[in-house]
Amino acid sequence: MESKLRQKLRERRDQVALEAIEADLGVLGTGGALPPGGEPGWVRAAIDRSLSTGTEPDELLADDTPPEELDAWIEGLLATHGMTGKLYVASHVVLRPWLECDVPATGWAARLRDAIEDPWMFLAGPLDRLVVVTEAEYCFECHVSRASGP
């Protein structure tokens, strides 16, 4: 069990990290978020599957791809799956694990990649689709999941 002092220190570190992410997101961030544990139950299992080395990705991109092409690829993936406008992005911070963002069709991925390190996880506003993009050994992988299954 964590002592009160350790808990306070962890919460303060998380708050500082969260403030930095929100500042870096700029106009993409809406200030909203899902509370810890507020994502649907299927999301955790889908993330675990996506991060498993035994799961085949839905799409691949070479890891030596220039950053602007990576950004266009990420933006295209989300647009293909109807994920523009309101969506949630995993922050990797316990206090606010899913930050609400408002993303246009293009021109936003570089800002998001600067704000949040990979894996980049996107949950659709209606909480029914998940796209996970992660850097693997020689490529970027994309995994797409839906509420009704993988």
GROMACS .gro file of C-alpha atoms in nm:
model
  150
    1MET     CA    1   0.000   0.000   0.000
    2GLU     CA    2   0.125   0.346  -0.091
    3SER     CA    3   0.200   0.590   0.192
    4LYS     CA    4   0.019   0.925   0.200
    5LEU     CA    5   0.343   1.107   0.124
    6ARG     CA    6   0.423   0.888  -0.177
    7GLN     CA    7   0.066   0.927  -0.300
    8LYS     CA    8   0.087   1.307  -0.274
    9LEU     CA    9   0.422   1.310  -0.458
   10ARG     CA   10   0.285   1.086  -0.735
   11GLU     CA   11  -0.028   1.300  -0.769
   12ARG     CA   12   0.186   1.615  -0.791
   13ARG     CA   13   0.409   1.459  -1.061
   14ASP     CA   14   0.098   1.350  -1.250
   15GLN     CA   15  -0.052   1.699  -1.223
   16VAL     CA   16   0.266   1.858  -1.362
   17ALA     CA   17   0.276   1.606  -1.648
   18LEU     CA   18  -0.093   1.664  -1.723
   19GLU     CA   19  -0.047   2.043  -1.730
   20ALA     CA   20   0.241   2.006  -1.976
   21ILE     CA   21   0.038   1.778  -2.203
   22GLU     CA   22  -0.262   2.011  -2.199
   23ALA     CA   23  -0.041   2.310  -2.278
   24ASP     CA   24   0.122   2.123  -2.567
   25LEU     CA   25  -0.216   2.013  -2.704
   26GLY     CA   26  -0.322   2.377  -2.721
   27VAL     CA   27  -0.638   2.429  -2.924
   28LEU     CA   28  -0.684   2.052  -2.976
   29GLY     CA   29  -0.770   2.004  -2.609
   30THR     CA   30  -1.123   2.091  -2.499
   31GLY     CA   31  -1.055   2.073  -2.126
   32GLY     CA   32  -1.284   1.771  -2.097
   33ALA     CA   33  -1.183   1.418  -2.007
   34LEU     CA   34  -1.315   1.080  -1.913
   35PRO     CA   35  -1.270   1.014  -1.542
   36PRO     CA   36  -1.031   0.737  -1.440
   37GLY     CA   37  -1.211   0.413  -1.524
   38GLY     CA   38  -1.467   0.602  -1.735
   39GLU     CA   39  -1.387   0.418  -2.057
   40PRO     CA   40  -1.606   0.119  -2.153
   41GLY     CA   41  -1.490  -0.223  -2.032
   42TRP     CA   42  -1.395  -0.351  -2.377
   43VAL     CA   43  -1.131  -0.077  -2.419
   44ARG     CA   44  -0.875  -0.222  -2.173
   45ALA     CA   45  -0.892  -0.565  -2.339
   46ALA     CA   46  -0.857  -0.404  -2.684
   47ILE     CA   47  -0.551  -0.207  -2.572
   48ASP     CA   48  -0.392  -0.520  -2.424
   49ARG     CA   49  -0.452  -0.706  -2.753
   50SER     CA   50  -0.311  -0.415  -2.953
   51LEU     CA   51   0.008  -0.402  -2.749
   52SER     CA   52   0.062  -0.778  -2.758
   53THR     CA   53   0.340  -0.891  -2.991
   54GLY     CA   54   0.120  -1.182  -3.094
   55THR     CA   55  -0.148  -0.959  -3.246
   56GLU     CA   56  -0.122  -0.879  -3.615
   57PRO     CA   57  -0.166  -0.507  -3.685
   58ASP     CA   58  -0.435  -0.377  -3.918
   59GLU     CA   59  -0.187  -0.145  -4.090
   60LEU     CA   60   0.191  -0.089  -4.095
   61LEU     CA   61   0.417   0.203  -4.180
   62ALA     CA   62   0.798   0.190  -4.196
   63ASP     CA   63   0.962   0.345  -3.891
   64ASP     CA   64   1.200   0.548  -4.108
   65THR     CA   65   0.907   0.737  -4.260
   66PRO     CA   66   0.951   1.116  -4.235
   67PRO     CA   67   0.748   1.276  -3.952
   68GLU     CA   68   0.514   1.462  -4.186
   69GLU     CA   69   0.423   1.133  -4.358
   70LEU     CA   70   0.367   0.967  -4.019
   71ASP     CA   71   0.135   1.254  -3.925
   72ALA     CA   72  -0.059   1.221  -4.251
   73TRP     CA   73  -0.085   0.844  -4.198
   74ILE     CA   74  -0.224   0.884  -3.844
   75GLU     CA   75  -0.469   1.151  -3.957
   76GLY     CA   76  -0.579   0.934  -4.250
   77LEU     CA   77  -0.629   0.630  -4.026
   78LEU     CA   78  -0.857   0.818  -3.794
   79ALA     CA   79  -1.048   0.983  -4.078
   80THR     CA   80  -1.097   0.644  -4.244
   81HIS     CA   81  -1.255   0.516  -3.923
   82GLY     CA   82  -1.478   0.822  -3.883
   83MET     CA   83  -1.276   0.966  -3.597
   84THR     CA   84  -1.258   1.340  -3.648
   85GLY     CA   85  -1.413   1.604  -3.431
   86LYS     CA   86  -1.462   1.501  -3.069
   87LEU     CA   87  -1.250   1.208  -2.954
   88TYR     CA   88  -1.049   1.102  -2.653
   89VAL     CA   89  -0.673   1.060  -2.651
   90ALA     CA   90  -0.489   0.850  -2.393
   91SER     CA   91  -0.271   1.081  -2.186
   92HIS     CA   92  -0.080   0.807  -1.999
   93VAL     CA   93  -0.149   1.010  -1.681
   94VAL     CA   94  -0.351   0.842  -1.404
   95LEU     CA   95  -0.537   1.159  -1.299
   96ARG     CA   96  -0.696   1.208  -1.642
   97PRO     CA   97  -0.625   0.904  -1.857
   98TRP     CA   98  -0.842   1.008  -2.155
   99LEU     CA   99  -0.832   1.373  -2.261
  100GLU     CA  100  -1.108   1.506  -2.481
  101CYS     CA  101  -0.983   1.663  -2.802
  102ASP     CA  102  -1.147   1.824  -3.101
  103VAL     CA  103  -0.947   1.727  -3.408
  104PRO     CA  104  -1.001   1.848  -3.764
  105ALA     CA  105  -0.957   1.613  -4.059
  106THR     CA  106  -0.591   1.718  -4.107
  107GLY     CA  107  -0.311   1.923  -3.957
  108TRP     CA  108  -0.319   1.807  -3.596
  109ALA     CA  109  -0.108   1.490  -3.554
  110ALA     CA  110   0.229   1.663  -3.515
  111ARG     CA  111   0.099   1.869  -3.224
  112LEU     CA  112  -0.047   1.561  -3.060
  113ARG     CA  113   0.273   1.357  -3.108
  114ASP     CA  114   0.470   1.641  -2.949
  115ALA     CA  115   0.233   1.644  -2.650
  116ILE     CA  116   0.195   1.271  -2.587
  117GLU     CA  117   0.447   0.993  -2.636
  118ASP     CA  118   0.353   0.668  -2.805
  119PRO     CA  119   0.156   0.453  -2.799
  120TRP     CA  120  -0.102   0.695  -2.931
  121MET     CA  121  -0.450   0.573  -2.845
  122PHE     CA  122  -0.765   0.733  -2.980
  123LEU     CA  123  -1.114   0.656  -2.853
  124ALA     CA  124  -1.406   0.780  -3.063
  125GLY     CA  125  -1.639   1.034  -2.900
  126PRO     CA  126  -1.929   0.783  -2.885
  127LEU     CA  127  -1.686   0.539  -2.713
  128ASP     CA  128  -1.742   0.273  -2.977
  129ARG     CA  129  -1.410   0.264  -3.169
  130LEU     CA  130  -1.045   0.258  -3.068
  131VAL     CA  131  -0.736   0.316  -3.280
  132VAL     CA  132  -0.395   0.240  -3.129
  133VAL     CA  133  -0.077   0.348  -3.307
  134THR     CA  134   0.252   0.231  -3.163
  135GLU     CA  135   0.613   0.214  -3.274
  136ALA     CA  136   0.735  -0.143  -3.306
  137GLU     CA  137   1.085  -0.266  -3.389
  138TYR     CA  138   1.094  -0.167  -3.758
  139CYS     CA  139   0.759  -0.003  -3.816
  140PHE     CA  140   0.461   0.181  -3.678
  141GLU     CA  141   0.163  -0.042  -3.619
  142CYS     CA  142  -0.204   0.047  -3.620
  143HIS     CA  143  -0.467  -0.162  -3.442
  144VAL     CA  144  -0.837  -0.088  -3.478
  145SER     CA  145  -1.101  -0.219  -3.239
  146ARG     CA  146  -1.477  -0.172  -3.207
  147ALA     CA  147  -1.710  -0.206  -2.912
  148SER     CA  148  -1.858  -0.523  -3.055
  149GLY     CA  149  -1.517  -0.691  -3.087
  150PRO     CA  150  -1.174  -0.658  -3.250
   0.00000   0.00000   0.00000
